[in-house]
Amino acid sequence: DVKVTQSSRYLVKRTGEKVFLECVQDMDHENMFWYRQDPGLGLRLIYFSYDVKMKEKGDIPEGYSVSREKKERFSLILESASTNQTSMYLCASSTTGYEQYFGPGTRLTVT
Amino acid sequence: QQPVQSPQAVILREGEDAVINCSSSKALYSVHWYRQKHGEAPVFLMILLKGGEQKGHEKISASFNEKKQQSSLYLTASQLSYSGTYFCGTGPINNAGNMLTFGGGTRLMVKP
């Protein structure tokens, strides 16, 4: 079974802190994604990576950056967390042309 | 721009049928459907590709109208386990690497 794991299920951070969210997949997928999920807005793509060190901006990249140094690991970085970044963050991975596999999500609260 | 899903929410009795629609303003190459149960990760249901190819579960059916840039998911003889939020994700013609734009979701509740 494909497994996508995320470093934390729940995270509470203060405004201005630097936040790292990590995602690991075990199926050698070339594509990895970070989404943000808010009620009524569905899943919005923050960043996408199609290979090691390669990335593309999604629909809402402002305030976020990403890092992919190894194929199995994709990190989302909030350089200076703000309260409007309080949300559920979902990581996913896929092979091109096939379905995306999602991690369990990290619920981030910024106070 | 996100695809538009309709209805936003639907309540069914066990055994009833439902249709969930997904409409895009862009030309599409693919449509993905996922279901998310409360507190869980979204789970893949089906992929529909331009040209008619489909990949997915046998008990789920869907259609893809390329000209209208629309897809519909058909849930027949609903079961309690069908409850959850359904998302469509659309891939444009020039898609690279499976990038999808998801709709806002349709909440489905099946009651006994």
XYZ file of N, CA and C in Angstrom:
669
model
N 0.827 -1.209 0.000
C 0.000 0.000 0.000
C 0.854 1.248 0.000
N 0.426 2.209 -0.795
C 1.104 3.500 -0.807
C 0.898 4.175 0.526
N 1.971 4.755 1.026
C 1.817 5.471 2.278
C 2.420 6.862 2.143
N 1.612 7.844 2.515
C 2.080 9.219 2.593
C 1.927 9.645 4.048
N 3.019 10.037 4.658
C 2.968 10.422 6.065
C 3.350 11.881 6.209
N 2.751 12.522 7.191
C 3.044 13.918 7.501
C 3.552 14.001 8.928
N 4.437 14.948 9.177
C 5.202 14.960 10.427
C 4.330 15.166 11.658
N 3.257 15.930 11.545
C 2.410 16.179 12.716
C 0.946 16.156 12.309
N 0.059 15.705 13.197
C -1.374 15.812 12.939
C -1.896 17.171 13.386
N -1.352 17.688 14.489
C -1.767 18.981 15.018
C -0.522 19.790 15.378
N -0.597 21.086 15.082
C 0.533 21.964 15.356
C -0.012 23.324 15.761
N 0.547 23.893 16.821
C 0.165 25.240 17.247
C 1.425 26.096 17.257
N 1.387 27.192 16.532
C 2.539 28.085 16.434
C 2.098 29.527 16.701
N 3.086 30.348 17.012
C 2.798 31.763 17.261
C 3.064 32.575 15.979
N 2.372 33.673 15.864
C 2.575 34.601 14.757
C 4.043 34.986 14.643
N 4.573 34.917 13.420
C 5.956 35.293 13.179
C 6.935 34.134 13.226
N 6.522 33.003 13.766
C 7.423 31.848 13.832
C 7.625 31.242 12.441
N 8.763 30.593 12.263
C 9.020 29.831 11.044
C 8.513 28.409 11.276
N 7.737 27.914 10.336
C 7.075 26.629 10.517
C 7.489 25.679 9.388
N 7.815 24.465 9.755
C 8.170 23.434 8.778
C 7.135 22.311 8.857
N 6.547 21.979 7.717
C 5.669 20.814 7.624
C 6.341 19.831 6.679
N 6.469 18.581 7.141
C 7.190 17.602 6.330
C 6.261 16.486 5.856
N 6.572 15.992 4.676
C 5.783 14.938 4.053
C 6.732 13.909 3.455
N 6.438 12.631 3.700
C 7.262 11.552 3.163
C 6.362 10.523 2.483
N 6.758 10.094 1.281
C 6.022 9.031 0.586
C 6.970 7.877 0.281
N 6.387 6.669 0.255
C 7.232 5.482 0.149
C 7.059 4.727 -1.156
N 6.482 5.381 -2.192
C 6.201 4.666 -3.437
C 6.987 5.187 -4.622
N 8.054 5.915 -4.383
C 8.918 6.373 -5.470
C 8.170 7.240 -6.493
N 7.160 7.972 -6.016
C 6.409 8.864 -6.909
C 7.243 10.081 -7.266
N 7.168 10.493 -8.530
C 7.923 11.671 -8.939
C 7.229 12.977 -8.550
N 5.908 12.949 -8.457
C 5.156 14.169 -8.172
C 4.751 14.239 -6.702
N 4.913 15.402 -6.119
C 4.427 15.643 -4.758
C 3.781 17.014 -4.707
N 2.778 17.136 -3.809
C 1.933 18.326 -3.777
C 1.688 18.764 -2.338
N 1.523 20.054 -2.151
C 1.019 20.599 -0.889
C -0.262 21.368 -1.177
N -1.319 21.000 -0.419
C -2.607 21.663 -0.521
C -2.969 22.281 0.826
N -3.829 23.266 0.714
C -4.449 23.839 1.903
C -5.946 23.595 1.781
N -6.580 23.136 2.876
C -8.010 22.855 2.850
C -8.735 23.721 3.852
N -9.665 24.523 3.363
C -10.501 25.374 4.196
C -11.960 25.109 3.847
N -12.861 25.212 4.851
C -14.282 24.904 4.606
C -14.853 25.696 3.441
N -15.514 24.975 2.535
C -16.171 25.629 1.400
C -15.253 25.965 0.249
N -13.954 25.899 0.478
C -12.997 26.253 -0.581
C -12.318 25.029 -1.184
N -12.591 23.862 -0.649
C -12.002 22.649 -1.198
C -10.508 22.574 -0.932
N -9.802 21.962 -1.872
C -8.357 21.805 -1.774
C -7.703 22.805 -2.719
N -6.878 23.659 -2.174
C -6.190 24.634 -3.014
C -4.695 24.326 -3.043
N -4.144 24.259 -4.242
C -2.750 23.872 -4.418
C -1.817 25.017 -4.053
N -0.866 24.723 -3.168
C 0.107 25.730 -2.761
C 1.350 25.622 -3.650
N 1.960 24.441 -3.669
C 3.136 24.167 -4.503
C 3.084 22.731 -4.976
N 3.821 22.484 -6.015
C 3.890 21.180 -6.650
C 5.348 20.923 -7.045
N 5.795 19.685 -6.889
C 7.149 19.323 -7.297
C 7.082 18.090 -8.186
N 7.762 18.133 -9.328
C 7.724 17.001 -10.253
C 9.059 16.247 -10.313
N 10.010 16.692 -9.505
C 11.297 16.011 -9.430
C 12.080 16.630 -8.291
N 13.154 15.982 -7.918
C 14.010 16.535 -6.860
C 14.490 17.926 -7.277
N 14.390 18.860 -6.352
C 14.804 20.253 -6.529
C 13.966 21.022 -7.561
N 12.944 20.416 -8.107
C 12.084 21.088 -9.076
C 10.749 21.401 -8.420
N 10.242 22.605 -8.661
C 8.981 23.007 -8.053
C 8.243 23.964 -8.969
N 6.939 24.014 -8.763
C 6.124 24.997 -9.470
C 5.116 25.577 -8.495
N 4.807 26.839 -8.666
C 3.803 27.476 -7.825
C 2.421 26.964 -8.197
N 1.602 26.817 -7.154
C 0.209 26.488 -7.381
C -0.637 27.743 -7.395
N -1.844 27.625 -6.887
C -2.780 28.751 -6.936
C -2.568 29.764 -5.810
N -2.020 29.319 -4.681
C -1.880 30.223 -3.525
C -0.494 30.100 -2.891
N 0.581 30.425 -3.600
C 1.929 30.236 -3.049
C 2.411 31.334 -2.093
N 1.689 32.450 -2.048
C 2.180 33.591 -1.269
C 2.283 33.219 0.207
N 3.435 33.518 0.776
C 3.661 33.257 2.194
C 4.225 31.873 2.478
N 4.427 31.090 1.420
C 4.924 29.719 1.564
C 6.143 29.511 0.675
N 6.990 28.568 1.066
C 8.047 28.073 0.196
C 8.135 26.562 0.399
N 8.864 25.887 -0.488
C 8.968 24.433 -0.398
C 10.400 24.003 -0.640
N 10.666 22.763 -0.246
C 11.985 22.186 -0.458
C 11.826 20.714 -0.764
N 12.539 20.263 -1.795
C 12.553 18.836 -2.107
C 13.991 18.432 -2.445
N 14.692 17.986 -1.437
C 16.084 17.573 -1.580
C 16.215 16.090 -1.900
N 15.224 15.310 -1.483
C 15.198 13.879 -1.780
C 13.847 13.539 -2.394
N 13.813 12.512 -3.219
C 12.593 12.192 -3.957
C 11.424 11.888 -3.038
N 11.664 11.271 -1.914
C 10.572 10.832 -1.057
C 10.065 11.910 -0.087
N 10.733 13.032 -0.021
C 10.425 14.018 1.019
C 10.158 15.389 0.414
N 9.056 16.001 0.877
C 8.658 17.317 0.356
C 8.238 18.168 1.546
N 8.917 19.269 1.746
C 8.672 20.109 2.917
C 7.992 21.408 2.521
N 7.063 21.830 3.350
C 6.393 23.128 3.192
C 6.877 24.033 4.315
N 7.262 25.237 3.954
C 7.831 26.177 4.915
C 7.003 27.448 4.949
N 6.606 27.833 6.159
C 5.961 29.125 6.361
C 7.034 30.008 6.984
N 7.539 30.963 6.213
C 8.688 31.761 6.666
C 8.367 32.575 7.914
N 7.175 33.127 7.953
C 6.739 33.929 9.104
C 5.237 33.727 9.239
N 4.872 32.776 10.086
C 3.474 32.357 10.169
C 2.551 33.524 10.544
N 1.383 33.518 9.910
C 0.369 34.526 10.236
C -0.946 33.819 10.545
N -1.846 34.529 11.217
C -3.095 33.894 11.643
C -3.936 33.427 10.454
N -3.808 34.100 9.316
C -4.596 33.660 8.158
C -4.027 32.408 7.490
N -2.953 31.861 8.049
C -2.438 30.587 7.574
C -2.902 29.428 8.446
N -3.757 29.724 9.417
C -4.408 28.670 10.185
C -5.291 27.869 9.243
N -5.038 26.565 9.156
C -5.739 25.752 8.167
C -5.340 24.290 8.328
N -5.970 23.434 7.508
C -5.558 22.041 7.361
C -4.651 21.966 6.135
N -3.481 21.354 6.306
C -2.529 21.204 5.204
C -2.411 19.731 4.831
N -2.621 19.467 3.553
C -2.569 18.097 3.045
C -1.445 17.949 2.036
N -0.699 16.873 2.178
C 0.344 16.522 1.223
C -0.177 15.365 0.371
N 0.271 15.302 -0.864
C -0.111 14.195 -1.743
C 1.050 13.840 -2.651
N 1.004 12.623 -3.189
C 2.019 12.215 -4.169
C 1.350 11.421 -5.271
N 2.019 11.350 -6.418
C 1.454 10.592 -7.537
C 2.522 10.271 -8.562
N 2.191 9.309 -9.392
C 2.895 9.083 -10.643
C 2.083 9.769 -11.728
N 2.737 10.418 -12.659
C 2.030 11.174 -13.697
C 1.042 10.288 -14.431
N -0.200 10.787 -14.549
C -1.250 10.055 -15.243
C -2.102 9.194 -14.337
N -1.746 9.153 -13.074
C -2.473 8.315 -12.129
C -2.943 9.143 -10.927
N -3.672 8.471 -10.040
C -4.300 9.178 -8.928
C -3.282 9.725 -7.947
N -3.757 10.711 -7.168
C -2.951 11.265 -6.097
C -3.283 10.525 -4.801
N -2.260 10.278 -4.012
C -2.412 9.653 -2.697
C -2.145 10.726 -1.649
N -3.082 10.856 -0.732
C -3.005 11.933 0.246
C -2.522 11.439 1.600
N -1.814 12.316 2.295
C -1.469 12.072 3.684
C -2.634 12.423 4.595
N -2.494 12.168 5.907
C -3.594 12.383 6.853
C -3.858 13.843 7.179
N -2.931 14.722 6.817
C -3.136 16.151 7.057
C -2.505 16.638 8.350
N -2.160 17.914 8.353
C -1.691 18.601 9.557
C -2.604 19.789 9.799
N -3.227 19.807 10.969
C -4.053 20.972 11.310
C -3.177 21.978 12.033
N -2.913 23.074 11.371
C -2.044 24.120 11.913
C -2.880 25.264 12.454
N -2.590 25.632 13.680
C -3.217 26.809 14.289
C -2.127 27.820 14.586
N -2.308 29.041 14.089
C -1.350 30.125 14.342
C -2.042 31.137 15.243
N -1.446 31.377 16.420
C -2.085 32.280 17.397
C -1.320 33.588 17.531
N -8.775 29.158 -11.975
C -10.109 29.251 -11.367
C -10.619 27.850 -11.032
N -11.200 27.724 -9.831
C -11.653 26.430 -9.376
C -12.865 25.965 -10.164
N -12.990 24.657 -10.440
C -14.232 24.158 -11.027
C -15.362 24.309 -10.007
N -16.581 24.392 -10.535
C -17.756 24.574 -9.689
C -18.464 23.245 -9.523
N -18.694 22.849 -8.284
C -19.417 21.621 -8.023
C -20.849 21.924 -7.597
N -21.764 21.048 -8.019
C -23.155 21.174 -7.583
C -23.769 19.794 -7.429
N -24.659 19.615 -6.473
C -25.013 20.591 -5.441
C -23.885 20.737 -4.415
N -24.013 21.689 -3.526
C -23.006 21.853 -2.461
C -23.204 20.807 -1.381
N -24.463 20.392 -1.201
C -24.753 19.377 -0.190
C -26.001 18.608 -0.602
N -26.044 17.347 -0.201
C -27.212 16.523 -0.514
C -27.389 15.489 0.588
N -28.655 15.238 0.932
C -29.000 14.216 1.926
C -29.823 13.148 1.246
N -29.437 11.911 1.431
C -30.125 10.787 0.809
C -30.551 9.779 1.859
N -31.535 8.973 1.504
C -31.835 7.770 2.268
C -31.084 6.618 1.613
N -30.731 5.626 2.393
C -30.084 4.434 1.839
C -30.874 3.908 0.643
N -30.162 3.562 -0.415
C -30.812 3.014 -1.598
C -31.142 4.041 -2.657
N -31.130 5.335 -2.295
C -31.439 6.381 -3.274
C -30.208 6.688 -4.127
N -30.454 7.353 -5.247
C -29.384 7.703 -6.164
C -29.050 9.187 -6.058
N -27.822 9.532 -6.465
C -27.419 10.940 -6.485
C -26.477 11.186 -7.654
N -26.492 12.428 -8.117
C -25.562 12.857 -9.161
C -24.844 14.106 -8.663
N -23.527 14.103 -8.778
C -22.715 15.260 -8.410
C -22.047 15.781 -9.680
N -22.167 17.073 -9.889
C -21.656 17.682 -11.110
C -20.424 18.548 -10.849
N -19.588 18.628 -11.870
C -18.351 19.404 -11.791
C -18.196 20.140 -13.110
N -18.105 21.462 -13.053
C -18.077 22.254 -14.272
C -16.873 23.184 -14.265
N -16.136 23.200 -15.385
C -14.924 24.009 -15.462
C -15.054 25.070 -16.551
N -14.349 26.186 -16.352
C -14.335 27.240 -17.369
C -13.172 27.049 -18.347
N -12.333 26.028 -18.091
C -11.161 25.792 -18.940
C -11.316 24.490 -19.699
N -10.641 24.398 -20.851
C -10.596 23.135 -21.586
C -9.878 22.095 -20.734
N -10.424 20.901 -20.708
C -9.933 19.867 -19.797
C -9.296 18.700 -20.521
N -8.278 18.136 -19.867
C -7.712 16.865 -20.312
C -8.179 15.719 -19.428
N -8.316 15.998 -18.138
C -8.690 14.936 -17.215
C -9.548 15.481 -16.083
N -10.339 14.579 -15.514
C -11.107 14.888 -14.303
C -10.882 13.749 -13.315
N -10.511 14.101 -12.100
C -10.346 13.135 -11.008
C -11.489 13.338 -10.021
N -11.933 12.238 -9.413
C -12.923 12.303 -8.339
C -12.345 11.646 -7.084
N -12.561 12.313 -5.936
C -12.078 11.820 -4.642
C -13.200 11.939 -3.626
N -13.169 11.082 -2.620
C -14.108 11.181 -1.496
C -13.307 11.321 -0.204
N -13.765 12.213 0.651
C -13.109 12.433 1.932
C -14.119 12.245 3.051
N -13.865 11.289 3.918
C -14.699 11.115 5.097
C -14.176 12.030 6.198
N -15.046 12.346 7.124
C -14.711 13.307 8.168
C -13.467 12.880 8.935
N -12.477 13.766 9.002
C -11.262 13.482 9.749
C -10.263 12.585 9.045
N -10.543 12.271 7.782
C -9.652 11.386 7.044
C -9.110 12.073 5.793
N -8.135 11.422 5.158
C -7.572 11.949 3.924
C -8.499 11.657 2.745
N -8.489 12.498 1.717
C -9.236 12.179 0.497
C -8.745 10.872 -0.111
N -9.696 10.115 -0.670
C -9.379 8.822 -1.266
C -9.848 8.822 -2.721
N -9.013 8.306 -3.588
C -9.290 8.278 -5.022
C -10.509 7.422 -5.359
N -11.342 7.936 -6.277
C -12.479 7.167 -6.791
C -12.298 6.849 -8.273
N -11.993 7.870 -9.086
C -12.009 7.669 -10.526
C -11.233 8.765 -11.247
N -10.640 8.383 -12.373
C -10.065 9.345 -13.314
C -10.783 9.187 -14.645
N -11.169 10.314 -15.245
C -11.723 10.300 -16.599
C -10.810 11.146 -17.476
N -10.491 10.588 -18.622
C -9.560 11.269 -19.533
C -10.251 11.674 -20.820
N -9.748 12.743 -21.406
C -10.187 13.171 -22.738
C -10.023 11.996 -23.687
N -11.071 11.721 -24.430
C -11.013 10.578 -25.330
C -11.763 9.377 -24.800
N -12.203 9.449 -23.549
C -13.101 8.415 -23.051
C -12.497 7.390 -22.108
N -11.191 7.417 -21.939
C -10.606 6.417 -21.047
C -10.999 6.703 -19.601
N -11.256 5.643 -18.833
C -11.582 5.783 -17.421
C -10.726 4.830 -16.604
N -10.358 5.274 -15.409
C -9.637 4.392 -14.498
C -10.290 4.559 -13.148
N -10.710 3.465 -12.524
C -11.285 3.632 -11.198
C -12.028 2.415 -10.735
N -12.859 2.623 -9.697
C -13.582 1.528 -9.093
C -14.768 1.115 -9.945
N -15.062 -0.158 -9.934
C -16.127 -0.686 -10.778
C -17.499 -0.205 -10.332
N -17.691 0.032 -9.045
C -19.021 0.369 -8.544
C -19.333 1.849 -8.652
N -18.377 2.647 -9.095
C -18.595 4.084 -9.248
C -18.642 4.362 -10.745
N -19.592 5.176 -11.162
C -19.629 5.547 -12.572
C -19.602 7.056 -12.710
N -19.087 7.494 -13.816
C -18.977 8.927 -14.049
C -18.955 9.183 -15.536
N -19.226 10.416 -15.886
C -19.186 10.820 -17.293
C -18.321 12.057 -17.432
N -17.822 12.279 -18.644
C -16.959 13.422 -18.921
C -17.373 13.977 -20.278
N -17.964 15.164 -20.263
C -18.359 15.828 -21.493
C -17.303 16.871 -21.834
N -16.434 16.529 -22.784
C -15.294 17.400 -23.093
C -15.734 18.742 -23.657
N -16.773 18.699 -24.500
C -17.223 19.947 -25.143
C -17.786 20.913 -24.117
N -18.544 20.392 -23.169
C -19.146 21.248 -22.137
C -18.200 21.469 -20.966
N -17.064 20.796 -20.968
C -16.085 20.921 -19.870
C -16.746 20.566 -18.541
N -17.486 19.480 -18.550
C -18.214 19.052 -17.354
C -17.998 17.564 -17.091
N -18.108 17.204 -15.822
C -18.115 15.803 -15.439
C -19.207 15.582 -14.411
N -19.768 14.390 -14.391
C -20.769 14.031 -13.391
C -20.410 12.694 -12.771
N -20.597 12.606 -11.469
C -20.360 11.370 -10.722
C -21.703 10.795 -10.339
N -21.926 9.513 -10.635
C -23.209 8.869 -10.383
C -23.059 7.889 -9.224
N -23.858 8.112 -8.191
C -23.872 7.231 -7.038
C -25.232 6.549 -7.009
N -25.239 5.258 -7.262
C -26.505 4.535 -7.327
C -26.662 3.616 -6.124
N -27.915 3.441 -5.742
C -28.229 2.568 -4.594
C -27.317 2.897 -3.412
N -27.370 4.142 -2.969
C -26.405 4.645 -1.980
C -26.423 3.813 -0.695
N -25.233 3.721 -0.111
C -25.050 3.027 1.160
C -24.573 4.044 2.188
N -24.686 3.675 3.457
C -24.227 4.571 4.528
C -22.766 4.946 4.329
N -21.969 4.020 3.791
C -20.534 4.259 3.615
C -20.224 5.295 2.539
N -21.233 5.687 1.763
C -21.016 6.706 0.734
C -20.933 8.119 1.325
N -21.318 8.267 2.568
C -21.302 9.596 3.191
C -19.895 10.174 3.201
N -19.811 11.455 2.950
C -18.522 12.138 2.939
C -18.588 13.343 2.026
N -17.454 13.958 1.810
C -17.371 15.093 0.896
C -16.670 14.641 -0.375
N -17.285 14.938 -1.505
C -16.758 14.530 -2.807
C -16.125 15.736 -3.493
N -14.928 15.510 -4.001
C -14.207 16.575 -4.699
C -13.895 16.141 -6.126
N -14.086 17.060 -7.051
C -13.549 16.829 -8.388
C -12.274 17.655 -8.527
N -11.321 17.125 -9.273
C -10.079 17.829 -9.578
C -9.895 17.812 -11.079
N -9.664 18.974 -11.661
C -9.571 19.049 -13.114
C -8.138 19.320 -13.560
N -7.755 18.674 -14.661
C -6.436 18.863 -15.245
C -6.574 19.485 -16.611
N -5.874 20.594 -16.864
C -6.008 21.275 -18.152
C -5.309 20.534 -19.273
N -5.551 21.019 -20.499
C -4.984 20.404 -21.696
C -3.468 20.372 -21.616
N -2.858 21.444 -21.114
C -1.401 21.524 -21.082
C -0.846 21.063 -19.752
N -1.539 20.144 -19.104
C -1.149 19.678 -17.782
C 0.225 19.031 -17.796
N 0.990 19.349 -16.772
C 2.293 18.725 -16.634
C 2.366 18.077 -15.264
N 2.588 16.784 -15.237
C 2.808 16.134 -13.965
C 1.605 15.980 -13.072
N 0.409 15.996 -13.634
C -0.743 15.689 -12.793
C -1.247 16.828 -11.933
N -0.910 18.053 -12.262
C -1.396 19.159 -11.451
C -2.903 19.283 -11.623
N -3.629 19.377 -10.520
C -5.080 19.450 -10.541
C -5.561 20.697 -9.840
N -6.723 21.183 -10.265
C -7.436 22.237 -9.560
C -8.721 21.628 -9.036
N -8.915 21.679 -7.712
C -10.059 21.025 -7.094
C -11.225 21.989 -6.908
N -12.433 21.413 -6.975
C -13.626 22.176 -6.670
C -13.823 22.303 -5.169
N -14.877 23.028 -4.793
C -15.132 23.306 -3.392
C -15.725 22.133 -2.613
N -16.143 21.084 -3.317
C -16.636 19.897 -2.646
C -18.156 19.819 -2.581
N -18.666 18.598 -2.526
C -20.097 18.332 -2.325
C -20.227 17.416 -1.125
N -20.960 17.888 -0.111
C -21.146 17.084 1.096
C -22.340 16.176 0.908
N -22.112 14.874 1.042
C -23.162 13.879 0.875
C -23.388 13.173 2.197
N -24.648 13.122 2.623
C -25.005 12.386 3.844
C -26.053 11.349 3.471
N -25.772 10.104 3.796
C -26.718 9.029 3.559
C -27.275 8.585 4.909
N -28.604 8.624 5.019
C -29.253 8.257 6.281
C -29.925 6.898 6.142
N -30.041 6.191 7.280
C -30.700 4.862 7.217
C -32.165 4.991 6.818
